[in-house]
Coordinates of C-alpha atoms in Angstrom, one line a residue:
Chain J
M1 CA 22.3 21.8 14.5
T2 CA 24.1 21.8 11.1
Q3 CA 22.6 20.0 8.1
A4 CA 25.5 17.5 8.2
E5 CA 24.8 16.8 11.9
Q6 CA 21.1 16.3 11.2
E7 CA 21.9 13.9 8.4
R8 CA 24.3 11.9 10.6
R9 CA 21.6 11.6 13.3
F10 CA 19.0 10.6 10.8
Q11 CA 21.2 7.9 9.3
E12 CA 22.0 6.7 12.8
K13 CA 18.3 6.2 13.6
I14 CA 17.9 4.3 10.4
E15 CA 20.8 2.0 11.3
K16 CA 19.2 1.4 14.7
E17 CA 15.9 0.5 13.1
I18 CA 14.2 3.5 14.7
K19 CA 11.2 4.4 12.6
I20 CA 11.0 7.9 11.1
E21 CA 7.7 9.7 11.9
P22 CA 6.0 12.6 10.2
N23 CA 7.4 15.5 12.2
D24 CA 11.0 14.2 12.5
W25 CA 13.8 15.8 10.6
M26 CA 14.5 14.0 7.3
P27 CA 16.6 14.7 4.3
D28 CA 14.6 16.4 1.6
E29 CA 15.4 13.7 -0.9
Y30 CA 14.2 11.0 1.5
R31 CA 10.9 12.9 1.7
Q32 CA 10.6 13.3 -2.1
T33 CA 11.5 9.6 -2.7
L34 CA 8.8 8.5 -0.3
I35 CA 6.2 10.8 -1.8
R36 CA 7.0 9.5 -5.2
Q37 CA 7.0 5.9 -4.1
I38 CA 3.9 6.0 -1.9
S39 CA 1.8 8.0 -4.3
Q40 CA 2.8 5.7 -7.2
H41 CA 1.7 2.8 -4.9
A42 CA -1.6 4.6 -4.1
H43 CA -2.3 5.3 -7.8
S44 CA -1.6 1.6 -8.6
E45 CA -4.3 0.5 -6.0
I46 CA -6.8 2.9 -7.6
V47 CA -6.1 2.2 -11.2
G48 CA -6.0 -1.5 -10.3
M49 CA -9.7 -1.3 -9.6
L50 CA -10.4 -0.7 -13.3
P51 CA -9.6 -4.0 -15.0
E52 CA -11.4 -5.9 -12.2
G53 CA -14.3 -3.5 -11.9
N54 CA -15.1 -4.3 -15.5
W55 CA -15.8 -7.9 -14.6
I56 CA -18.1 -7.3 -11.6
T57 CA -21.3 -7.5 -13.7
R58 CA -20.0 -10.5 -15.6
A59 CA -18.8 -12.7 -12.7
P60 CA -20.0 -16.2 -13.3
N61 CA -22.0 -16.5 -10.1
L62 CA -23.1 -14.6 -7.0
R63 CA -20.3 -15.9 -4.8
R64 CA -17.6 -14.8 -7.3
K65 CA -19.4 -11.5 -7.7
A66 CA -19.5 -10.8 -4.0
V67 CA -15.8 -11.7 -3.7
L68 CA -14.7 -9.5 -6.6
L69 CA -16.8 -6.6 -5.2
A70 CA -15.1 -7.0 -1.8
K71 CA -11.7 -7.2 -3.4
V72 CA -12.2 -4.0 -5.5
Q73 CA -13.5 -2.3 -2.4
D74 CA -10.3 -3.3 -0.6
E75 CA -8.2 -1.8 -3.4
A76 CA -10.0 1.5 -2.9
G77 CA -9.2 1.3 0.8
H78 CA -5.6 0.6 0.2
G79 CA -5.3 3.6 -2.1
L80 CA -6.7 5.7 0.7
Y81 CA -4.3 4.4 3.4
L82 CA -1.5 5.2 1.1
Y83 CA -2.7 8.7 0.1
S84 CA -3.0 9.4 3.8
A85 CA 0.5 8.2 4.4
A86 CA 1.7 10.5 1.6
E87 CA -0.1 13.4 3.1
T88 CA 1.8 13.0 6.4
L89 CA 4.9 14.0 4.3
G90 CA 3.3 17.3 3.3
A91 CA 2.1 16.1 -0.1
D92 CA -1.2 17.5 -1.4
R93 CA -3.6 14.7 -2.3
E94 CA -5.3 16.5 -5.1
Q95 CA -2.0 17.4 -6.6
L96 CA -0.8 13.8 -6.4
I97 CA -3.9 12.6 -8.2
D98 CA -3.6 15.3 -10.9
D99 CA 0.1 14.3 -11.4
M100 CA -1.1 10.8 -12.3
H101 CA -3.7 12.2 -14.7
T102 CA -1.0 14.3 -16.5
G103 CA 1.4 11.4 -16.7
K104 CA 3.9 13.0 -14.4
A105 CA 3.4 10.3 -11.8
K106 CA 3.3 6.6 -12.7
Y107 CA 1.3 3.7 -11.5
S108 CA 2.1 0.0 -11.9
S109 CA 2.4 -0.9 -15.5
I110 CA 0.6 -4.2 -15.0
F111 CA -2.8 -2.4 -15.1
N112 CA -2.1 -1.2 -18.6
Y113 CA -2.8 -4.8 -19.8
P114 CA -6.4 -5.7 -20.5
A115 CA -8.4 -8.3 -18.6
L116 CA -9.9 -10.1 -21.5
T117 CA -11.5 -13.3 -20.0
W118 CA -12.8 -14.4 -16.7
A119 CA -9.6 -16.5 -16.2
D120 CA -7.7 -13.2 -16.3
I121 CA -9.5 -12.2 -13.0
G122 CA -8.2 -15.3 -11.3
T123 CA -4.8 -14.9 -12.7
I124 CA -4.6 -11.2 -11.6
G125 CA -5.5 -12.4 -8.1
W126 CA -2.9 -15.2 -8.1
L127 CA 0.0 -13.6 -10.0
V128 CA -0.5 -9.8 -9.9
D129 CA -1.6 -9.7 -6.3
G130 CA 1.0 -12.4 -5.5
A131 CA 3.8 -10.2 -7.0
A132 CA 2.4 -7.2 -5.1
I133 CA 2.4 -9.1 -1.8
M134 CA 6.0 -10.1 -2.4
N135 CA 6.9 -6.3 -2.6
Q136 CA 4.5 -5.3 0.2
V137 CA 5.6 -7.8 2.8
A138 CA 9.1 -6.4 2.4
L139 CA 7.7 -2.9 2.8
C140 CA 6.1 -3.6 6.1
R141 CA 9.5 -3.0 7.6
T142 CA 10.2 0.2 5.7
S143 CA 11.8 3.0 7.7
Y144 CA 9.0 5.5 7.4
G145 CA 6.4 4.8 10.1
P146 CA 3.1 5.7 8.4
Y147 CA 4.1 3.8 5.3
A148 CA 5.1 0.7 7.2
R149 CA 1.8 0.8 9.2
A150 CA -0.3 1.2 6.0
M151 CA 1.6 -1.8 4.5
V152 CA 0.9 -4.0 7.5
K153 CA -2.8 -3.3 7.1
I154 CA -2.7 -3.8 3.3
C155 CA -0.8 -7.1 3.6
K156 CA -3.3 -8.6 6.0
E157 CA -6.1 -7.9 3.5
E158 CA -4.1 -8.7 0.4
S159 CA -3.7 -12.4 1.1
F160 CA -7.4 -13.0 0.6
H161 CA -6.9 -11.4 -2.8
Q162 CA -4.3 -13.9 -3.8
R163 CA -6.1 -16.9 -2.4
Q164 CA -9.4 -16.2 -4.0
G165 CA -7.6 -15.8 -7.4
Y166 CA -5.9 -19.1 -7.0
E167 CA -9.1 -20.8 -5.9
S168 CA -10.9 -19.4 -8.9
L169 CA -8.1 -20.7 -11.3
M170 CA -8.2 -24.1 -9.5
K171 CA -11.9 -24.4 -10.5
L172 CA -11.1 -23.5 -14.1
C173 CA -8.1 -25.9 -14.3
N174 CA -10.3 -28.7 -13.0
G175 CA -13.1 -27.8 -15.3
T176 CA -13.7 -28.4 -19.0
P177 CA -10.8 -28.4 -21.5
Q178 CA -12.0 -25.0 -22.7
Q179 CA -11.8 -23.6 -19.2
K180 CA -8.4 -25.1 -18.7
A181 CA -7.2 -23.6 -22.0
M182 CA -8.6 -20.2 -20.9
A183 CA -6.6 -20.4 -17.7
Q184 CA -3.4 -21.2 -19.6
D185 CA -4.0 -18.4 -22.0
A186 CA -4.4 -16.0 -19.1
M187 CA -1.2 -17.3 -17.6
N188 CA 0.6 -16.9 -20.9
R189 CA -0.4 -13.2 -21.1
F190 CA 0.2 -12.3 -17.5
W191 CA 3.4 -14.1 -16.5
W192 CA 5.8 -11.7 -18.1
P193 CA 4.0 -8.5 -17.1
A194 CA 3.8 -9.9 -13.6
L195 CA 7.6 -10.3 -13.5
M196 CA 7.9 -6.7 -14.8
M197 CA 6.0 -5.5 -11.8
F198 CA 9.2 -5.6 -9.7
G199 CA 10.7 -2.9 -11.9
P200 CA 13.9 -2.5 -13.9
S201 CA 16.8 -4.8 -13.1
D202 CA 19.1 -3.7 -10.3
A203 CA 21.7 -2.6 -12.9
E204 CA 19.2 -0.2 -14.4
S205 CA 17.3 0.9 -11.3
T206 CA 18.1 4.5 -10.6
H207 CA 16.6 4.8 -7.1
S208 CA 17.7 1.4 -5.6
D209 CA 21.0 2.1 -3.8
Q210 CA 19.9 5.1 -1.9
S211 CA 16.5 3.6 -1.0
I212 CA 18.2 0.5 0.5
K213 CA 20.6 2.7 2.4
W214 CA 17.6 4.6 3.9
K215 CA 15.8 1.3 4.4
I216 CA 12.9 2.4 2.4
K217 CA 13.5 -0.8 0.4
R218 CA 14.8 -3.9 2.1
F219 CA 15.4 -6.0 -1.0
T220 CA 16.4 -5.1 -4.5
N221 CA 14.0 -5.5 -7.5
D222 CA 15.9 -8.6 -8.8
E223 CA 15.9 -10.2 -5.3
L224 CA 12.1 -9.8 -5.0
R225 CA 11.6 -11.0 -8.6
Q226 CA 13.6 -14.1 -7.9
S227 CA 11.6 -14.9 -4.8
F228 CA 8.4 -14.5 -6.8
V229 CA 9.6 -16.9 -9.5
D230 CA 10.7 -19.4 -7.0
A231 CA 7.4 -19.3 -5.2
S232 CA 5.3 -19.5 -8.3
V233 CA 6.7 -22.6 -9.9
S234 CA 5.1 -25.2 -7.6
Q235 CA 1.9 -23.1 -7.4
A236 CA 1.6 -23.4 -11.2
E237 CA 2.4 -27.1 -11.1
I238 CA -0.5 -27.7 -8.7
L239 CA -2.8 -25.9 -11.0
G240 CA -1.4 -27.9 -14.0
L241 CA -0.5 -24.7 -15.8
T242 CA 2.8 -24.3 -17.8
I243 CA 4.8 -21.2 -17.1
P244 CA 5.5 -19.7 -20.6
D245 CA 9.3 -19.7 -20.3
P246 CA 11.4 -22.5 -22.0
N247 CA 14.4 -21.5 -20.0
L248 CA 12.8 -21.8 -16.6
K249 CA 14.7 -24.4 -14.7
W250 CA 16.1 -25.2 -11.2
N251 CA 19.7 -24.1 -10.6
E252 CA 21.1 -26.3 -7.9
A253 CA 24.2 -24.1 -7.4
R254 CA 22.2 -20.9 -7.0
G255 CA 19.4 -22.5 -5.1
H256 CA 17.0 -20.7 -7.3
Y257 CA 15.1 -21.0 -10.6
D258 CA 16.8 -19.6 -13.7
F259 CA 14.5 -17.8 -16.1
S260 CA 14.7 -15.9 -19.4
E261 CA 15.6 -12.3 -19.8
I262 CA 12.6 -10.0 -19.6
N263 CA 11.6 -8.1 -22.7
W264 CA 12.7 -4.7 -21.4
D265 CA 11.7 -2.9 -24.5
E266 CA 8.1 -3.8 -23.8
F267 CA 8.6 -2.8 -20.2
W268 CA 9.8 0.7 -21.1
Q269 CA 7.2 1.1 -23.8
V270 CA 4.4 0.5 -21.3
V271 CA 6.0 2.7 -18.7
K272 CA 6.3 5.5 -21.3
G273 CA 2.5 5.3 -21.9
N274 CA 2.4 3.1 -25.0
G275 CA 0.9 -0.1 -23.4
P276 CA -2.4 -1.5 -24.6
C277 CA -4.6 0.4 -22.0
N278 CA -2.6 3.4 -20.8
K279 CA -4.9 6.0 -22.4
E280 CA -8.1 4.1 -21.5
R281 CA -7.1 3.9 -17.8
I282 CA -6.2 7.6 -17.5
A283 CA -9.4 8.6 -19.3
A284 CA -11.4 6.4 -16.9
R285 CA -9.8 8.1 -13.9
L286 CA -10.4 11.6 -15.3
K287 CA -14.0 10.8 -16.1
A288 CA -14.5 9.5 -12.5
K289 CA -13.0 12.7 -11.1
E290 CA -15.2 14.9 -13.3
D291 CA -18.4 12.9 -12.9
G292 CA -18.0 12.8 -9.2
L293 CA -17.5 16.5 -8.8
W294 CA -21.1 17.2 -8.1
V295 CA -21.1 14.7 -5.3
R296 CA -18.2 16.3 -3.7
E297 CA -19.8 19.7 -4.1
A298 CA -23.1 18.5 -2.7
A299 CA -21.3 17.0 0.3
N300 CA -19.7 20.3 1.0
A301 CA -22.9 22.2 0.6
F302 CA -24.7 19.8 2.9
A303 CA -22.0 20.0 5.5
K304 CA -22.2 23.8 5.5
K305 CA -26.0 23.8 5.8
R306 CA -25.9 21.4 8.7
A307 CA -23.2 23.5 10.4
M308 CA -25.4 26.6 10.0
K309 CA -28.4 24.9 11.5
K310 CA -26.4 23.8 14.5
S311 CA -25.1 27.3 15.2
A312 CA -28.5 28.9 14.7
Chain P
M1 CA -13.9 22.6 -5.9
S2 CA -11.6 19.9 -4.7
T3 CA -11.4 17.3 -2.0
S4 CA -8.4 19.2 -0.5
E5 CA -11.0 21.6 0.8
W6 CA -12.3 18.8 2.9
P7 CA -10.6 18.8 6.3
L8 CA -8.4 16.0 7.4
W9 CA -9.7 13.8 10.2
E10 CA -7.8 11.4 12.4
V11 CA -9.5 8.1 13.1
F12 CA -9.4 6.2 16.4
I13 CA -11.0 2.8 16.8
R14 CA -12.0 0.7 19.8
S15 CA -11.5 -2.8 18.6
K16 CA -13.5 -4.4 21.5
Q17 CA -15.1 -3.6 24.7
G18 CA -12.6 -3.0 27.5
L19 CA -9.8 -1.7 25.2
N20 CA -9.0 2.0 24.5
H21 CA -9.5 3.7 21.2
K22 CA -6.4 3.6 19.1
H23 CA -5.2 5.8 16.3
V24 CA -5.4 3.9 13.0
G25 CA -5.0 6.6 10.3
S26 CA -6.6 9.5 8.7
L27 CA -9.0 10.5 5.9
R28 CA -10.7 13.4 4.3
A29 CA -14.4 14.2 4.7
P30 CA -16.6 17.3 4.5
D31 CA -18.1 16.8 8.0
A32 CA -18.0 14.5 11.1
T33 CA -21.0 12.4 9.9
L34 CA -19.3 11.5 6.7
A35 CA -16.0 11.2 8.3
L36 CA -17.5 8.5 10.6
E37 CA -19.1 6.7 7.7
N38 CA -15.9 6.8 5.6
A39 CA -13.9 5.6 8.6
R40 CA -16.2 2.6 8.8
D41 CA -15.7 1.8 5.1
V42 CA -12.0 2.4 5.1
Y43 CA -10.8 1.1 8.4
T44 CA -13.3 -1.5 9.6
R45 CA -14.1 -3.8 6.7
R46 CA -13.2 -6.9 8.7
S47 CA -14.7 -6.4 12.2
E48 CA -11.8 -4.3 13.4
G49 CA -14.0 -2.1 15.6
I50 CA -17.1 -1.5 17.7
S51 CA -16.6 2.2 18.1
I52 CA -15.0 5.0 16.1
W53 CA -13.9 8.5 17.1
V54 CA -12.9 11.0 14.4
V55 CA -11.2 14.2 15.3
E56 CA -10.3 17.0 12.9
S57 CA -6.5 16.9 12.6
A58 CA -6.3 20.6 13.0
H59 CA -7.7 20.2 16.6
I60 CA -4.9 18.0 17.7
H61 CA -2.1 19.6 19.7
A62 CA 1.2 17.7 19.8
T63 CA 4.5 18.0 21.6
D64 CA 7.3 19.5 19.6
I65 CA 9.6 16.7 18.4
D66 CA 12.7 19.0 18.6
E67 CA 11.9 19.7 22.3
A68 CA 11.2 16.0 23.1
E69 CA 14.5 15.5 24.9
S70 CA 14.1 18.3 27.4
F71 CA 10.3 17.8 27.5
F72 CA 10.5 14.2 28.7
E73 CA 13.7 14.7 30.7
P74 CA 11.9 14.6 34.1
S75 CA 10.5 11.1 33.4
D76 CA 13.8 9.7 32.1
T77 CA 15.9 10.8 35.1
K78 CA 13.8 9.5 38.0
I79 CA 14.7 5.9 38.0
Y80 CA 13.5 5.6 41.6
R81 CA 10.0 5.7 40.2
H82 CA 10.4 2.1 39.1
P83 CA 10.0 -0.8 41.4
T84 CA 13.2 -2.4 40.3
F85 CA 15.1 0.5 41.8
Y86 CA 14.6 -1.0 45.3
E87 CA 16.4 -3.9 46.8
V88 CA 14.3 -6.4 48.7
P89 CA 15.7 -9.5 50.4
D90 CA 15.2 -12.8 48.5
G91 CA 12.9 -14.3 51.0
V92 CA 10.2 -11.6 50.9
K93 CA 7.1 -12.9 49.2
H94 CA 4.1 -11.2 47.5
M95 CA 6.0 -8.0 46.6

């Protein structure tokens, strides 16, 4: 079969909503796009543990602590599902992780912002996980089978993340004036970075068109961002928090909320590594890898020893 | 030494008594014991299973995707293996 014939058949499958599985023929660029996107997604889950992990020992009570611990453990699991999905495409897990450490591969920029107060943890659950869910629900129908299956599993678990965050903020918003102010301050700092999570605008997005044609993505960055804004407005109202955007208002004609232009300079600065925590995050990941080396070596040595005993 | 030296394992989970083990994903681990423990932590954090199998991926033999059409041809062409192939008068019951 010629390359053109294979490509035609491949696109036909995509049109018919037939999932692509690991051993199926696929264009090299489809494979590379998926490896880039899935690994970036996996890195985000892993780096996402860092700002929250910092707060486990400082959670205000045992219930919140147990919840946060469970949430962070979920993120580790999500990272693993996604690395596994990337491996089905022939990617080398170790290499993917090293690519993040050298800066060749990216992770979600949102994790380059610090979690300064306890209210940030609730806000991360509500807005950051909320934005992630908006993206991930759309990805449950992505054309690559292992990625779609990983996303289904992740979405099921992720909704607890958003709800616990919202509940935690609800408590603060109904608390003392200081607690309420702390929640508003967190909202002010996280709102714009959360909108940036959907990536560059459609006009600027380099990968969008082809990804939509291949049904890796089902909606564009701007479409998802709009859905997120629309969903967040009433959620903020119920909390009694103000969204920090003077231009946010309902547009009857569009059937959507209008909102201000995003500060794209800030977005690109953070993507390029100049956000508040980029260096700290990578340093923490590198340290974890190096400090954990002896554990991995010990596990190998133990496995070998046990195998020898068995064969003896 | 890297984790890529750890073999890849495929994970199968029985969600409840009476159902078969179903493939849920894969993971890396140095041996079967740790593969089972990792599988528990990664794939059953919310009562998804009562039994786990792990199989080293290298031990799985699969049909060749490129040969699928001819390989499965015998089952696609024999429509008389399905009950709907046969005509039965309307009045016949319990069949």
